[in-house]
Coordinates of C-alpha atoms in Angstrom, one line a residue:
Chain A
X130 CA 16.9 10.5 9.4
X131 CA 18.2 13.1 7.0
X132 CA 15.7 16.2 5.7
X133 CA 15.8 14.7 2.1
X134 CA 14.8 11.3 3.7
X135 CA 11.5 12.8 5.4
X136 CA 11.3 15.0 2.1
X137 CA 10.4 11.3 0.0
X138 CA 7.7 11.2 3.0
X139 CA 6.4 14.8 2.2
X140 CA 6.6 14.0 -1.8
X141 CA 5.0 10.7 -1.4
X142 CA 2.1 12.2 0.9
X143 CA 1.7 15.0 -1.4
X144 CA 1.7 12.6 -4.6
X145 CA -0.7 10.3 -2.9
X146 CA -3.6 12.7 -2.7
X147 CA -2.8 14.4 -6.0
X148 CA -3.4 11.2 -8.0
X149 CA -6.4 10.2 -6.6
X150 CA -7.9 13.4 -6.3
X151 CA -8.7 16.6 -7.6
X152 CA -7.5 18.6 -4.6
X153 CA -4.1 18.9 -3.8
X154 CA -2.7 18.1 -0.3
X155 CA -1.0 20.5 1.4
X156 CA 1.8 18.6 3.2
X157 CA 2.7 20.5 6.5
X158 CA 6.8 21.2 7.5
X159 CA 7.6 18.3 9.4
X160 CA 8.6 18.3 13.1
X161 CA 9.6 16.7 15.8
X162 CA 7.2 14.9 17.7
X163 CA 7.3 15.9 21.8
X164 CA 7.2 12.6 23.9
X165 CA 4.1 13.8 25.6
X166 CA 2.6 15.1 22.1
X167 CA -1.0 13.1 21.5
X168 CA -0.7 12.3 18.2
X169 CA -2.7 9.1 17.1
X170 CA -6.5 9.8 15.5
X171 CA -9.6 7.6 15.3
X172 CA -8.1 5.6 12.8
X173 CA -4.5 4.6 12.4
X174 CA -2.3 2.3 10.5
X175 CA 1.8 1.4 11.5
X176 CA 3.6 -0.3 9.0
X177 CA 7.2 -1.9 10.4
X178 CA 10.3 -1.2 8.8
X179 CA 13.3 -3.5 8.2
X180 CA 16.0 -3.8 6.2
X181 CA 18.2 -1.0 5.5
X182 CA 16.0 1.3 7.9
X183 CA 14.5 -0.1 11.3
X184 CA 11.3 1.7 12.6
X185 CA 7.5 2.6 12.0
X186 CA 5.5 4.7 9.4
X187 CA 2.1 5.5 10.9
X188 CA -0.8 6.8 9.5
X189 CA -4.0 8.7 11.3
X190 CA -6.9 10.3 10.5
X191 CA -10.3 11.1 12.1
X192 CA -12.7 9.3 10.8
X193 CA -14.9 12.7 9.0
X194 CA -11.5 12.3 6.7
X195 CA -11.8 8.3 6.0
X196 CA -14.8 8.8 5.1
X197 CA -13.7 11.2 2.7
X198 CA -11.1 9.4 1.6
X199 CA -13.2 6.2 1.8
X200 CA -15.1 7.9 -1.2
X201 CA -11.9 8.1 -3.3
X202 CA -11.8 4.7 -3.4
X203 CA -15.3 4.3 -4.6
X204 CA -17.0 2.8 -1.5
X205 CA -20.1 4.5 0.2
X206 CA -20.1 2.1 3.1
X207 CA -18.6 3.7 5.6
X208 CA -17.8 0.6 8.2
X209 CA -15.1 0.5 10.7
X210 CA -14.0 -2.1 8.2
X211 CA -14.0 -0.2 5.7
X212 CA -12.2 2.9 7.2
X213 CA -9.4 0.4 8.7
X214 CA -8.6 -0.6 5.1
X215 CA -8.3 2.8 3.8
X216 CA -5.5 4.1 6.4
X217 CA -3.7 0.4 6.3
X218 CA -4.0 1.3 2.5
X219 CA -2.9 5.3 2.2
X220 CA 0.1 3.9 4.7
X221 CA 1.2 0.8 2.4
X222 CA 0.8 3.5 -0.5
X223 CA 3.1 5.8 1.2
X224 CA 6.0 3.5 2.6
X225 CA 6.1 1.5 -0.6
X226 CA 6.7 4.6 -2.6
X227 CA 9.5 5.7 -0.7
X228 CA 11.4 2.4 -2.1
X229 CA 12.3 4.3 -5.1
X230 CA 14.5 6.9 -3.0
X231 CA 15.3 4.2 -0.7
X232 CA 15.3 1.1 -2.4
X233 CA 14.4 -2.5 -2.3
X234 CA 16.6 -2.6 1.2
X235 CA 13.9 -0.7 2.5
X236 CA 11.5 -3.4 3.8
X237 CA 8.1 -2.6 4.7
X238 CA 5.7 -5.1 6.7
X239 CA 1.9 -5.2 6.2
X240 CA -0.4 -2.7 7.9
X241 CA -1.3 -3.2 11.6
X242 CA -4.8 -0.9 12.0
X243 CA -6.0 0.6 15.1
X244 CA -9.5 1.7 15.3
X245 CA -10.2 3.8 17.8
X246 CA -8.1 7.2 19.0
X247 CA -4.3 4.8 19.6
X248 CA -3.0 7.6 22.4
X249 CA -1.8 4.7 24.2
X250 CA 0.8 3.6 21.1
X251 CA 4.2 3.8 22.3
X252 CA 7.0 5.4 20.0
X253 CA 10.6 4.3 21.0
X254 CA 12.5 6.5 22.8
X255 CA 15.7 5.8 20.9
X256 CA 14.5 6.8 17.7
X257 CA 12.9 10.1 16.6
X258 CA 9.0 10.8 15.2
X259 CA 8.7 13.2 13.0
X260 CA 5.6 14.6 12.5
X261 CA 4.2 15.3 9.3
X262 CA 0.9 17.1 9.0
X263 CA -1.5 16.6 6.3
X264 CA -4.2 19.1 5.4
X265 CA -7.2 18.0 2.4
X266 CA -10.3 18.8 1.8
X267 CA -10.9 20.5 5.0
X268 CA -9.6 17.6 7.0
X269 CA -5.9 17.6 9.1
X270 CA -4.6 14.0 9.0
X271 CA -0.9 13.2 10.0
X272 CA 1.9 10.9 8.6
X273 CA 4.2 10.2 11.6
X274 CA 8.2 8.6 10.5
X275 CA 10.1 6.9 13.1
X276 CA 13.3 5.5 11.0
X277 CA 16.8 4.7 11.8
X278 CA 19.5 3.6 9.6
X279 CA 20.4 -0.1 10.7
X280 CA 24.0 -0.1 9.5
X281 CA 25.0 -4.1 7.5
X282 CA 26.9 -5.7 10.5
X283 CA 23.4 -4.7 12.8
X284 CA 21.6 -6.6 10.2
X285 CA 24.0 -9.2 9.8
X286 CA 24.3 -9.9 13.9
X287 CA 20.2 -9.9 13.8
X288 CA 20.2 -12.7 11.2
X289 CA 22.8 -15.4 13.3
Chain B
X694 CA -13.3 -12.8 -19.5
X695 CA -12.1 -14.4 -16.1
X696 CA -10.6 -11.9 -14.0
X697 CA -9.2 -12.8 -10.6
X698 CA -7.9 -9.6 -7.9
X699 CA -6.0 -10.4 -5.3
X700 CA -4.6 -7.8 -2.7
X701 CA -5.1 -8.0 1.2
X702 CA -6.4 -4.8 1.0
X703 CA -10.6 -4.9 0.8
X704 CA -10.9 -1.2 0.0
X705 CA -8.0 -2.1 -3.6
X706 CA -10.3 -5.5 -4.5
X707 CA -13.4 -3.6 -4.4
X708 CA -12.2 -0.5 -6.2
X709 CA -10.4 -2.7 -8.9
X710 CA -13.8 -4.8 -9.5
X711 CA -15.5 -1.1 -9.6
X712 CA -13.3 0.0 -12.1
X713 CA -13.8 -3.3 -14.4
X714 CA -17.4 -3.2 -13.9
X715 CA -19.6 -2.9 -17.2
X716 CA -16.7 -4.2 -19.2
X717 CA -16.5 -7.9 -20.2
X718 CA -14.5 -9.3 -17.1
X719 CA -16.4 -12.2 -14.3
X720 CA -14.4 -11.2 -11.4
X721 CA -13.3 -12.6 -8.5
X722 CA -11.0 -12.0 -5.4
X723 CA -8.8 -13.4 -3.0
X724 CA -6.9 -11.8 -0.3
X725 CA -3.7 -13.4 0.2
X726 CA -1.3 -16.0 -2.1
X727 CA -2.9 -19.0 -0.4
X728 CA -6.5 -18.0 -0.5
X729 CA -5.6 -16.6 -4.8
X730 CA -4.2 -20.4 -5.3
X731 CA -7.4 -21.9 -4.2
X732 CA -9.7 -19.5 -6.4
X733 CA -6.9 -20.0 -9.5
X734 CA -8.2 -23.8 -9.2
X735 CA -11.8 -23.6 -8.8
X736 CA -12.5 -20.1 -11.1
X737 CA -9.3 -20.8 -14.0
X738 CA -8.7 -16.7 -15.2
X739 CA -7.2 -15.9 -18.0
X740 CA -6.2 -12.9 -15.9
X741 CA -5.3 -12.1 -12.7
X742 CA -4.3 -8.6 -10.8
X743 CA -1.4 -9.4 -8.2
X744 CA -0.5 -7.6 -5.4
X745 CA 2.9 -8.1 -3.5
X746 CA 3.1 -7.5 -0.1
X747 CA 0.5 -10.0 1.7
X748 CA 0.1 -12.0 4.6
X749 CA 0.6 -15.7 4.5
X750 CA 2.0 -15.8 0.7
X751 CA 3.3 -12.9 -1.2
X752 CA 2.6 -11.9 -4.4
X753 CA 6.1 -12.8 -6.1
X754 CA 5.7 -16.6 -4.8
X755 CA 2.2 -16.3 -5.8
X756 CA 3.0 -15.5 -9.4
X757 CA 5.6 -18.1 -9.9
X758 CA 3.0 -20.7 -8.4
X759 CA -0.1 -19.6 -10.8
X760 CA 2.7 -19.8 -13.9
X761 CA 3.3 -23.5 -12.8
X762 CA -0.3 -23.9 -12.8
X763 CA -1.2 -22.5 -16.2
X764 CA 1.4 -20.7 -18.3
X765 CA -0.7 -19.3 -20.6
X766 CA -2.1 -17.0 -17.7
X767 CA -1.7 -12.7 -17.6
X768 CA -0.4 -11.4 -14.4
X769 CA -0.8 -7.7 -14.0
X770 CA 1.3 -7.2 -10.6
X771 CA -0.4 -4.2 -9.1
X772 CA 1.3 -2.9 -6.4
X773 CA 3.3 0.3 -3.8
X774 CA 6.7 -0.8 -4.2
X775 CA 8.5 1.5 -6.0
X776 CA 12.2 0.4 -6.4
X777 CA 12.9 -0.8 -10.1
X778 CA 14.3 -4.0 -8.5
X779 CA 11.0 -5.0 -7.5
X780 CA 9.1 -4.2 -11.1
X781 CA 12.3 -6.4 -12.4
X782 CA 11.6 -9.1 -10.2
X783 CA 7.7 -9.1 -10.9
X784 CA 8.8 -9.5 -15.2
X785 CA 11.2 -12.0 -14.6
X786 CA 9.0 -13.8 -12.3
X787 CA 6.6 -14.2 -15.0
X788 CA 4.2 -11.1 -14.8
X789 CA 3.3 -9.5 -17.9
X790 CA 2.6 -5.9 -16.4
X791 CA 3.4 -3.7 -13.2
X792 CA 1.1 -1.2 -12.4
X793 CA 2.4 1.4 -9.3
X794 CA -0.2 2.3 -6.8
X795 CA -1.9 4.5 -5.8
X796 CA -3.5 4.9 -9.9
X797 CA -6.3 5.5 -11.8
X798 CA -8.9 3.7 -13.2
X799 CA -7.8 5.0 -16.9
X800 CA -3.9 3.2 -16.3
X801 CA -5.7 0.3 -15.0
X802 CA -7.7 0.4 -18.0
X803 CA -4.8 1.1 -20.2
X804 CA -2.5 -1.6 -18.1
X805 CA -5.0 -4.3 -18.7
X806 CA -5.5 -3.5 -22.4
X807 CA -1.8 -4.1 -22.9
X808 CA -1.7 -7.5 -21.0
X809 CA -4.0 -8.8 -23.2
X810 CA -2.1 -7.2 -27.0
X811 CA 0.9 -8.8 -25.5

């Protein structure tokens, strides 16, 4: 992944926040994640990437900041439900943003949500996570990138 | 007005009926192609907002398929997809409108108004 790559990440984060609400983000300097680094919250959501890109965009968040960002949305019930839509939602937001930077080669799948603190997730070894840390309203969620560039004749040989 | 949302997302239907609430649109919601096709037949809405990516059937197909059904329907596409391919796509599939998430009420507002001059 190239720094203006995770940059449309940090915009899209950033831009995310500042539309739906009155308090700016402030989007962290990404990093690398450490293989042993515990990264994965109470709620999470890991959308799959194909296409031009192979890998994962998660999303996590305790649940003190779904709530919170439940309220954006309008709702005051507060169910597991509930909070698994809103990550699987802030993570769609995200990914499908970054299509204008990365365009419609980009492919992104549907949300997969884990409730429940997802320590046991396992990142691929052959591809970097960069960690992108999220800070709103009091609350520290985390945008995590795991992308590789999957070069035409990859994608052709997957399709035969 | 009929109104019908469909999105996979629970949290987007609800806060799309929310934001329509008080004005003069019946709504109802679907969350996926399939499940929007059924609800087309039984509830007929003059309008419908469409999300694309969806289990089972996505939004694109879905459009073409509710066209087929009634022409004369508006098709706000509402969705995260951000390439101008995909905004393309949705107008020449047969969607009147494109609205980018994440918005506001107010562009929803303003997005639906102009469905419904055009």
């Amino acid at each position: 992944m190239t720094e203006d790559e995770l940059k449309v990440f940090v915009l899209g984060a950033a831009r995310f926040f500042s539309m739906m609400s009155q308090t700016a983000a402030q989007v962290g300097t990404p990093y690398l994640r450490e293989p042993a680094e515990s990264v994965m919250s109470d709620f999470s959501a890991v959308i799959g990437i194909s296409g031009n890109r192979r890998g994962c965009v998660y999303y996590t968040a305790p649940r003190a900041k779904v709530e919170a960002l439940a309220q954006l949305f309008g709702e005051t019930n507060m169910s597991d439900d509930i909070c698994g839509d809103v990550v699987g939602e802030i993570a769609n937001t995200i990914s499908g943003n970054a299509r204008e930077h990365l365009g419609a080669g980009f492919l992104i799948s549907v949300p997969v949500v884990i409730r429940g603190r997802a320590d046991d997730v396992q990142f691929p070894d052959d591809v970097p996570a960069f960690v992108i840390p999220i800070h709103w309203n009091g609350h520290r969620s985390t945008l995590i990138i795991s992308l590789k560039d999957e070069p035409a004749s990859s994608r052709a040989a997957r399709t035969q | 007005m009929k109104m019908l949302i469909v999105d996979d997302s629970n949290v987007i239907r609800r806060a799309i009926a929310r934001q329509v609430a008080g004005s003069e649109y019946e709504v109802r919601s679907a969350g996926n192609g399939h499940e929007a096709l059924q609800v087309f037949d039984e509830f007929s809405p003059e309008i419908v907002t469409m999300d694309i990516t969806m289990p089972e059937l996505d939004g694109l197909s879905c459009v073409e398929a509710i066209l087929n059904k009634n022409p004369a329907t508006r098709i706000l596409v509402i969705s995260a997809l951000a390439d101008k391919a995909t905004a393309v796509e949705a107008i020449k599939r047969g969607a009147q409108g494109f609205l980018l998430k994440p918005f506001t009420a107010e562009m929803l507002h303003t997005e639906l108004a102009e469905l419904l001059i055009d």
